[in-house]
């Protein structure tokens, strides 16, 4: 598979962060976080995304701009890989908020992931509420009976 000459390689991105600052550096860090996201590199991707987030905030962003879409997405997915479901939910909801504010349609897979993370965190009422939102927006979603979910006492 040929590489796209318009898309910088990881090596080029690493070189660029040494000379960039502000929003441009945050963009490069976000691209690196995306390229390193996944189960084996979750902690690394989180560190890159957190640094990008801090730079965006320093540049005057508030967290619901389009630039944050992939920052929140990487933080959501990577935290979920590590079993940090509450952190994944928090970032996933921020991701959804950016979609709702700026884009025509949301990414329904993220909402499914948020539902799963709520269930993993034993937050069943919140999972049900997210399912209802998903169902209202996408009528093809079948009815689920949440009455079978039980809180598990440890």
Coordinates of N, CA, C and O in Angstrom, one line a residue, residues 1-139:
X1 N 0.8 -1.2 0.0 CA 0.0 0.0 0.0 C 0.9 1.2 0.0 O 1.8 1.4 0.8
X2 N 0.6 2.1 -0.9 CA 1.4 3.4 -1.0 C 1.0 4.4 0.1 O -0.2 4.4 0.4
X3 N 2.0 5.1 0.6 CA 1.7 6.1 1.5 C 1.2 7.4 0.8 O 1.7 7.7 -0.3
X4 N 0.3 8.1 1.4 CA -0.2 9.3 0.9 C 0.9 10.4 1.1 O 1.2 10.7 2.3
X5 N 1.4 11.1 0.1 CA 2.5 12.1 0.3 C 2.0 13.3 1.0 O 2.8 14.1 1.5
X6 N 0.7 13.5 1.1 CA 0.1 14.7 1.7 C -0.1 14.4 3.2 O -0.3 15.4 4.0
X7 N 0.0 13.2 3.7 CA -0.1 12.9 5.1 C 1.3 12.7 5.7 O 2.0 11.8 5.2
X8 N 1.6 13.4 6.7 CA 3.0 13.3 7.3 C 3.2 12.0 8.0 O 2.2 11.4 8.6
X9 N 4.4 11.4 7.9 CA 4.7 10.2 8.6 C 4.9 10.5 10.1 O 5.0 11.7 10.5
X10 N 5.0 9.5 10.9 CA 5.3 9.7 12.3 C 6.6 10.4 12.5 O 6.7 11.3 13.4
X11 N 7.6 10.0 11.7 CA 8.9 10.6 11.8 C 8.8 12.1 11.6 O 9.4 12.9 12.3
X12 N 8.0 12.5 10.5 CA 7.9 13.9 10.2 C 7.1 14.6 11.3 O 7.4 15.8 11.6
X13 N 6.1 14.0 11.9 CA 5.4 14.6 13.0 C 6.2 14.8 14.2 O 6.2 15.9 14.8
X14 N 7.1 13.8 14.5 CA 8.0 13.9 15.7 C 8.9 15.1 15.4 O 9.2 15.9 16.4
X15 N 9.5 15.2 14.2 CA 10.4 16.3 13.9 C 9.7 17.6 14.0 O 10.3 18.6 14.5
X16 N 8.4 17.7 13.6 CA 7.7 18.9 13.6 C 7.4 19.5 15.0 O 7.4 20.7 15.2
X17 N 7.1 18.6 15.9 CA 6.8 19.0 17.3 C 7.9 19.7 18.0 O 7.7 20.5 18.9
X18 N 9.1 19.5 17.5 CA 10.3 20.2 18.0 C 10.3 21.7 17.6 O 10.9 22.5 18.4
X19 N 9.7 22.0 16.5 CA 9.8 23.4 16.0 C 8.4 24.1 16.1 O 8.4 25.3 16.0
X20 N 7.3 23.4 16.3 CA 6.0 23.9 16.3 C 5.6 24.3 17.7 O 6.2 23.9 18.7
X21 N 4.6 25.2 17.8 CA 4.1 25.5 19.1 C 2.6 25.8 19.0 O 2.0 25.8 17.9
X22 N 1.9 25.9 20.1 CA 0.5 26.2 20.1 C -0.4 25.2 19.4 O -0.2 24.0 19.5
X23 N -1.3 25.8 18.7 CA -2.3 24.9 18.0 C -1.7 24.0 17.0 O -2.1 22.8 16.8
X24 N -0.6 24.4 16.2 CA 0.0 23.6 15.2 C 0.7 22.4 15.9 O 0.6 21.3 15.4
X25 N 1.3 22.6 17.1 CA 1.9 21.5 17.8 C 0.9 20.6 18.3 O 1.0 19.4 18.3
X26 N -0.2 21.1 18.8 CA -1.3 20.3 19.3 C -1.9 19.4 18.2 O -2.2 18.3 18.4
X27 N -2.0 20.0 17.0 CA -2.5 19.2 15.9 C -1.6 18.0 15.6 O -2.0 16.9 15.3
X28 N -0.3 18.3 15.6 CA 0.7 17.2 15.4 C 0.7 16.2 16.4 O 0.7 15.0 16.2
X29 N 0.6 16.6 17.7 CA 0.4 15.6 18.8 C -0.8 14.8 18.7 O -0.8 13.6 19.0
X30 N -1.9 15.4 18.3 CA -3.2 14.7 18.1 C -3.0 13.6 17.0 O -3.4 12.5 17.2
X31 N -2.3 14.0 15.9 CA -2.1 13.0 14.8 C -1.2 11.8 15.4 O -1.5 10.7 15.0
X32 N -0.2 12.1 16.2 CA 0.6 11.1 16.7 C -0.2 10.2 17.7 O -0.1 9.0 17.7
X33 N -1.1 10.8 18.5 CA -1.9 10.1 19.4 C -2.8 9.1 18.7 O -3.0 8.0 19.1
X34 N -3.4 9.6 17.6 CA -4.3 8.7 16.7 C -3.5 7.6 16.2 O -3.9 6.4 16.2
X35 N -2.3 7.8 15.7 CA -1.5 6.8 15.1 C -1.0 5.8 16.1 O -0.6 4.6 15.8
X36 N -0.9 6.1 17.4 CA -0.5 5.2 18.4 C -1.6 4.7 19.3 O -1.3 4.0 20.2
X37 N -2.8 5.1 19.0 CA -3.9 4.5 19.8 C -4.1 3.1 19.5 O -3.9 2.6 18.4
X38 N -4.6 2.4 20.4 CA -4.8 0.9 20.3 C -4.4 0.3 21.6 O -3.8 0.9 22.5
X39 N -4.7 -1.0 21.8 CA -4.6 -1.6 23.1 C -3.2 -1.6 23.6 O -2.9 -1.2 24.7
X40 N -2.2 -1.9 22.8 CA -0.8 -2.0 23.2 C -0.2 -0.6 23.6 O 0.7 -0.6 24.4
X41 N -0.6 0.4 22.9 CA -0.1 1.7 23.1 C -1.0 2.7 23.8 O -0.8 3.9 23.7
X42 N -2.0 2.2 24.5 CA -3.0 3.1 25.1 C -2.4 4.2 26.0 O -2.8 5.4 25.9
X43 N -1.5 3.8 26.9 CA -0.9 4.8 27.8 C -0.2 5.9 27.1 O -0.2 7.1 27.4
X44 N 0.5 5.5 26.1 CA 1.3 6.4 25.2 C 0.4 7.4 24.5 O 0.6 8.6 24.4
X45 N -0.7 6.8 23.9 CA -1.7 7.6 23.2 C -2.4 8.6 24.1 O -2.6 9.8 23.8
X46 N -2.6 8.2 25.4 CA -3.3 9.1 26.3 C -2.3 10.2 26.6 O -2.7 11.4 26.7
X47 N -1.0 10.0 26.8 CA -0.1 11.0 27.1 C 0.0 12.0 26.0 O 0.0 13.2 26.2
X48 N 0.0 11.5 24.8 CA 0.1 12.5 23.6 C -1.2 13.3 23.5 O -1.2 14.5 23.3
X49 N -2.4 12.6 23.7 CA -3.6 13.4 23.6 C -3.8 14.4 24.7 O -4.3 15.5 24.5
X50 N -3.3 14.0 25.9 CA -3.4 15.0 27.1 C -2.5 16.2 26.8 O -2.9 17.3 27.1
X51 N -1.3 16.0 26.2 CA -0.4 17.1 25.9 C -1.1 18.0 24.8 O -1.1 19.2 24.9
X52 N -1.7 17.3 23.8 CA -2.4 18.1 22.8 C -3.6 18.9 23.4 O -3.7 20.1 23.1
X53 N -4.3 18.3 24.3 CA -5.4 18.9 25.0 C -4.9 20.2 25.7 O -5.5 21.3 25.6
X54 N -3.8 20.0 26.5 CA -3.3 21.1 27.3 C -2.9 22.3 26.4 O -3.1 23.5 26.7
X55 N -2.2 21.9 25.2 CA -1.8 23.0 24.3 C -3.0 23.7 23.7 O -3.0 24.9 23.5
X56 N -4.1 22.9 23.3 CA -5.3 23.6 22.8 C -5.9 24.5 23.8 O -6.3 25.7 23.5
X57 N -6.0 24.1 25.1 CA -6.5 25.0 26.1 C -5.6 26.2 26.3 O -6.1 27.3 26.4
X58 N -4.3 26.0 26.2 CA -3.4 27.2 26.4 C -3.6 28.2 25.2 O -3.3 29.4 25.4
X59 N -4.0 27.6 24.0 CA -4.2 28.5 22.9 C -5.6 29.2 22.9 O -5.9 29.9 22.0
X60 N -6.3 28.9 24.0 CA -7.6 29.6 24.1 C -8.8 28.8 23.7 O -10.0 29.3 23.7
X61 N -8.7 27.5 23.4 CA -9.8 26.7 23.1 C -10.5 26.3 24.4 O -9.9 26.3 25.5
X62 N -11.8 25.9 24.3 CA -12.6 25.6 25.5 C -12.9 24.1 25.6 O -13.5 23.7 26.6
X63 N -12.7 23.3 24.5 CA -12.9 21.9 24.6 C -14.0 21.4 23.7 O -14.2 20.2 23.6
X64 N -14.8 22.3 23.1 CA -15.9 21.8 22.3 C -15.7 22.2 20.8 O -16.6 22.1 20.0
X65 N -14.5 22.6 20.5 CA -14.2 22.9 19.1 C -13.9 21.6 18.3 O -13.6 20.6 18.9
X66 N -14.0 21.7 17.0 CA -13.8 20.6 16.1 C -12.4 20.0 16.4 O -12.3 18.8 16.3
X67 N -11.4 20.8 16.7 CA -10.1 20.3 16.9 C -10.0 19.3 18.0 O -9.1 18.5 18.0
X68 N -11.0 19.3 18.9 CA -11.0 18.4 20.0 C -11.6 17.0 19.7 O -11.5 16.1 20.5
X69 N -12.2 16.9 18.5 CA -12.9 15.6 18.2 C -12.0 14.4 18.4 O -12.4 13.5 19.2
X70 N -10.8 14.4 17.8 CA -9.9 13.2 17.9 C -9.2 13.2 19.3 O -8.8 12.1 19.7
X71 N -9.0 14.3 19.9 CA -8.4 14.3 21.3 C -9.3 13.5 22.2 O -8.9 12.6 22.9
X72 N -10.6 13.9 22.2 CA -11.6 13.2 23.1 C -11.7 11.7 22.6 O -11.9 10.8 23.5
X73 N -11.7 11.5 21.3 CA -11.9 10.1 20.8 C -10.7 9.2 21.3 O -11.0 8.1 21.7
X74 N -9.5 9.7 21.1 CA -8.3 8.9 21.6 C -8.4 8.7 23.1 O -8.2 7.6 23.6
X75 N -8.7 9.7 23.8 CA -8.8 9.6 25.3 C -9.9 8.6 25.7 O -9.7 7.8 26.6
X76 N -11.0 8.6 25.0 CA -12.1 7.7 25.3 C -11.7 6.2 25.0 O -11.8 5.4 25.9
X77 N -11.3 6.0 23.8 CA -10.9 4.6 23.4 C -9.7 4.1 24.2 O -9.7 2.9 24.7
X78 N -8.7 4.9 24.4 CA -7.5 4.4 25.1 C -7.8 4.1 26.6 O -7.3 3.2 27.1
X79 N -8.6 5.0 27.2 CA -8.9 4.7 28.6 C -9.7 3.5 28.8 O -9.6 2.7 29.7
X80 N -10.6 3.2 27.8 CA -11.4 2.0 27.8 C -10.6 0.8 27.7 O -10.8 -0.2 28.4
X81 N -9.6 0.8 26.8 CA -8.6 -0.3 26.7 C -8.0 -0.6 28.0 O -7.7 -1.8 28.3
X82 N -7.7 0.4 28.8 CA -7.1 0.2 30.1 C -8.0 -0.1 31.2 O -7.6 -0.3 32.4
X83 N -9.3 -0.2 30.9 CA -10.3 -0.5 31.9 C -10.7 0.7 32.8 O -11.4 0.5 33.8
X84 N -10.4 1.9 32.3 CA -10.7 3.1 33.0 C -12.0 3.6 32.4 O -12.1 4.6 31.7
X85 N -13.1 2.9 32.8 CA -14.4 3.2 32.1 C -15.0 4.6 32.4 O -15.6 5.2 31.6
X86 N -14.8 5.1 33.6 CA -15.3 6.4 34.0 C -14.6 7.5 33.2 O -15.3 8.4 32.7
X87 N -13.3 7.4 33.0 CA -12.6 8.3 32.2 C -13.0 8.2 30.7 O -13.1 9.2 30.0
X88 N -13.2 7.0 30.3 CA -13.6 6.7 28.9 C -14.9 7.4 28.6 O -15.2 8.0 27.6
X89 N -15.9 7.2 29.6 CA -17.2 7.8 29.4 C -17.1 9.3 29.4 O -17.7 9.9 28.5
X90 N -16.3 9.9 30.3 CA -16.2 11.3 30.3 C -15.7 11.9 29.0 O -16.3 12.8 28.4
X91 N -14.6 11.3 28.5 CA -14.1 11.7 27.2 C -15.0 11.4 26.0 O -15.2 12.2 25.1
X92 N -15.7 10.2 26.1 CA -16.7 9.9 25.0 C -17.8 10.8 24.9 O -18.3 11.2 23.9
X93 N -18.3 11.3 26.1 CA -19.4 12.2 26.1 C -19.0 13.6 25.5 O -19.8 14.3 24.8
X94 N -17.7 14.0 25.8 CA -17.2 15.2 25.2 C -17.1 15.1 23.7 O -17.4 16.0 23.0
X95 N -16.7 13.9 23.3 CA -16.6 13.6 21.9 C -17.9 13.8 21.2 O -18.1 14.4 20.2
X96 N -19.0 13.2 21.8 CA -20.3 13.3 21.3 C -20.8 14.8 21.3 O -21.4 15.2 20.3
X97 N -20.4 15.5 22.3 CA -20.8 16.9 22.4 C -20.2 17.7 21.2 O -20.9 18.6 20.6
X98 N -19.0 17.5 20.9 CA -18.3 18.1 19.7 C -19.1 17.8 18.4 O -19.4 18.7 17.6
X99 N -19.4 16.5 18.3 CA -20.2 16.1 17.1 C -21.5 16.8 17.0 O -21.9 17.3 16.0
X100 N -22.2 16.8 18.1 CA -23.6 17.5 18.2 C -23.5 19.0 17.8 O -24.4 19.5 17.2
X101 N -22.4 19.6 18.3 CA -22.3 21.1 18.1 C -21.9 21.4 16.6 O -22.3 22.4 16.1
X102 N -21.0 20.6 16.0 CA -20.4 21.0 14.8 C -20.7 20.2 13.6 O -20.6 20.6 12.4
X103 N -21.2 19.0 13.7 CA -21.3 18.1 12.6 C -22.8 17.8 12.4 O -23.6 17.9 13.3
X104 N -23.1 17.4 11.2 CA -24.5 17.1 10.8 C -25.0 15.9 11.6 O -26.2 15.9 12.0
X105 N -24.2 14.9 11.7 CA -24.7 13.7 12.4 C -23.6 13.2 13.3 O -22.4 13.6 13.1
X106 N -24.0 12.5 14.3 CA -23.0 12.0 15.3 C -22.4 10.6 14.7 O -22.8 10.1 13.7
X107 N -21.5 10.1 15.5 CA -20.8 8.8 15.2 C -21.5 7.8 16.1 O -21.1 7.8 17.3
X108 N -22.5 7.1 15.7 CA -23.2 6.2 16.6 C -22.4 5.1 17.3 O -22.7 4.7 18.4
X109 N -21.3 4.7 16.7 CA -20.5 3.7 17.3 C -19.9 4.2 18.6 O -19.8 3.4 19.6
X110 N -19.6 5.5 18.7 CA -19.1 6.0 20.0 C -20.2 5.9 21.1 O -19.9 5.6 22.2
X111 N -21.4 6.2 20.7 CA -22.5 6.1 21.7 C -22.7 4.6 22.1 O -22.9 4.4 23.3
X112 N -22.6 3.7 21.2 CA -22.6 2.2 21.6 C -21.5 1.9 22.6 O -21.6 1.2 23.6
X113 N -20.3 2.5 22.3 CA -19.1 2.3 23.2 C -19.4 2.9 24.6 O -19.1 2.2 25.6
X114 N -20.0 4.1 24.6 CA -20.3 4.7 25.9 C -21.3 3.9 26.7 O -21.1 3.7 27.9
X115 N -22.3 3.3 26.0 CA -23.2 2.4 26.7 C -22.5 1.2 27.3 O -22.7 0.9 28.4
X116 N -21.6 0.6 26.5 CA -20.8 -0.5 27.0 C -20.0 -0.1 28.2 O -19.9 -0.9 29.2
X117 N -19.3 1.0 28.1 CA -18.5 1.5 29.2 C -19.3 1.8 30.5 O -18.9 1.5 31.6
X118 N -20.5 2.3 30.3 CA -21.4 2.5 31.5 C -21.7 1.2 32.1 O -21.7 1.0 33.3
X119 N -22.0 0.2 31.3 CA -22.3 -1.1 31.8 C -21.1 -1.7 32.5 O -21.2 -2.3 33.6
X120 N -19.9 -1.6 31.9 CA -18.7 -2.1 32.6 C -18.4 -1.4 33.9 O -17.9 -2.0 34.8
X121 N -18.8 -0.1 34.0 CA -18.7 0.7 35.3 C -19.8 0.5 36.2 O -19.9 1.2 37.2
X122 N -20.8 -0.4 35.9 CA -22.0 -0.6 36.7 C -22.8 0.6 36.9 O -23.5 0.8 37.9
X123 N -22.9 1.4 35.8 CA -23.7 2.7 35.8 C -24.9 2.4 34.9 O -25.0 2.9 33.8
X124 N -25.8 1.6 35.3 CA -26.9 1.0 34.5 C -27.9 2.1 34.1 O -28.4 2.0 32.9
X125 N -28.3 3.0 35.0 CA -29.3 4.0 34.6 C -28.7 4.9 33.5 O -29.5 5.3 32.6
X126 N -27.5 5.2 33.6 CA -26.9 6.1 32.6 C -26.7 5.3 31.3 O -26.9 5.9 30.2
X127 N -26.5 4.1 31.3 CA -26.4 3.2 30.1 C -27.8 3.2 29.4 O -27.9 3.4 28.2
X128 N -28.8 3.1 30.2 CA -30.2 3.1 29.7 C -30.5 4.4 29.1 O -31.1 4.5 28.0
X129 N -30.1 5.5 29.7 CA -30.4 6.8 29.2 C -29.7 7.0 27.8 O -30.3 7.6 26.9
X130 N -28.4 6.6 27.7 CA -27.7 6.7 26.5 C -28.4 5.8 25.4 O -28.4 6.2 24.2
X131 N -28.8 4.7 25.8 CA -29.5 3.8 24.8 C -30.8 4.5 24.3 O -31.1 4.4 23.1
X132 N -31.5 5.1 25.2 CA -32.7 5.8 24.8 C -32.4 7.0 23.8 O -33.2 7.2 22.8
X133 N -31.3 7.7 24.0 CA -30.9 8.7 23.1 C -30.6 8.1 21.7 O -31.1 8.6 20.7
X134 N -29.9 7.0 21.7 CA -29.5 6.3 20.5 C -30.8 5.8 19.8 O -30.9 6.0 18.6
X135 N -31.7 5.2 20.6 CA -32.9 4.7 20.0 C -33.7 5.9 19.4 O -34.3 5.7 18.3
X136 N -33.8 7.0 20.0 CA -34.6 8.1 19.5 C -34.0 8.7 18.2 O -34.7 9.1 17.3
X137 N -32.7 8.6 18.1 CA -32.1 9.2 16.9 C -32.0 8.2 15.8 O -32.0 8.5 14.6
X138 N -31.9 6.9 16.1 CA -31.8 5.9 15.1 C -32.9 4.8 15.4 O -32.7 3.9 16.2
X139 N -34.0 5.0 14.8 CA -35.2 4.1 15.0 C -34.9 2.6 14.8 O -35.7 1.8 15.2

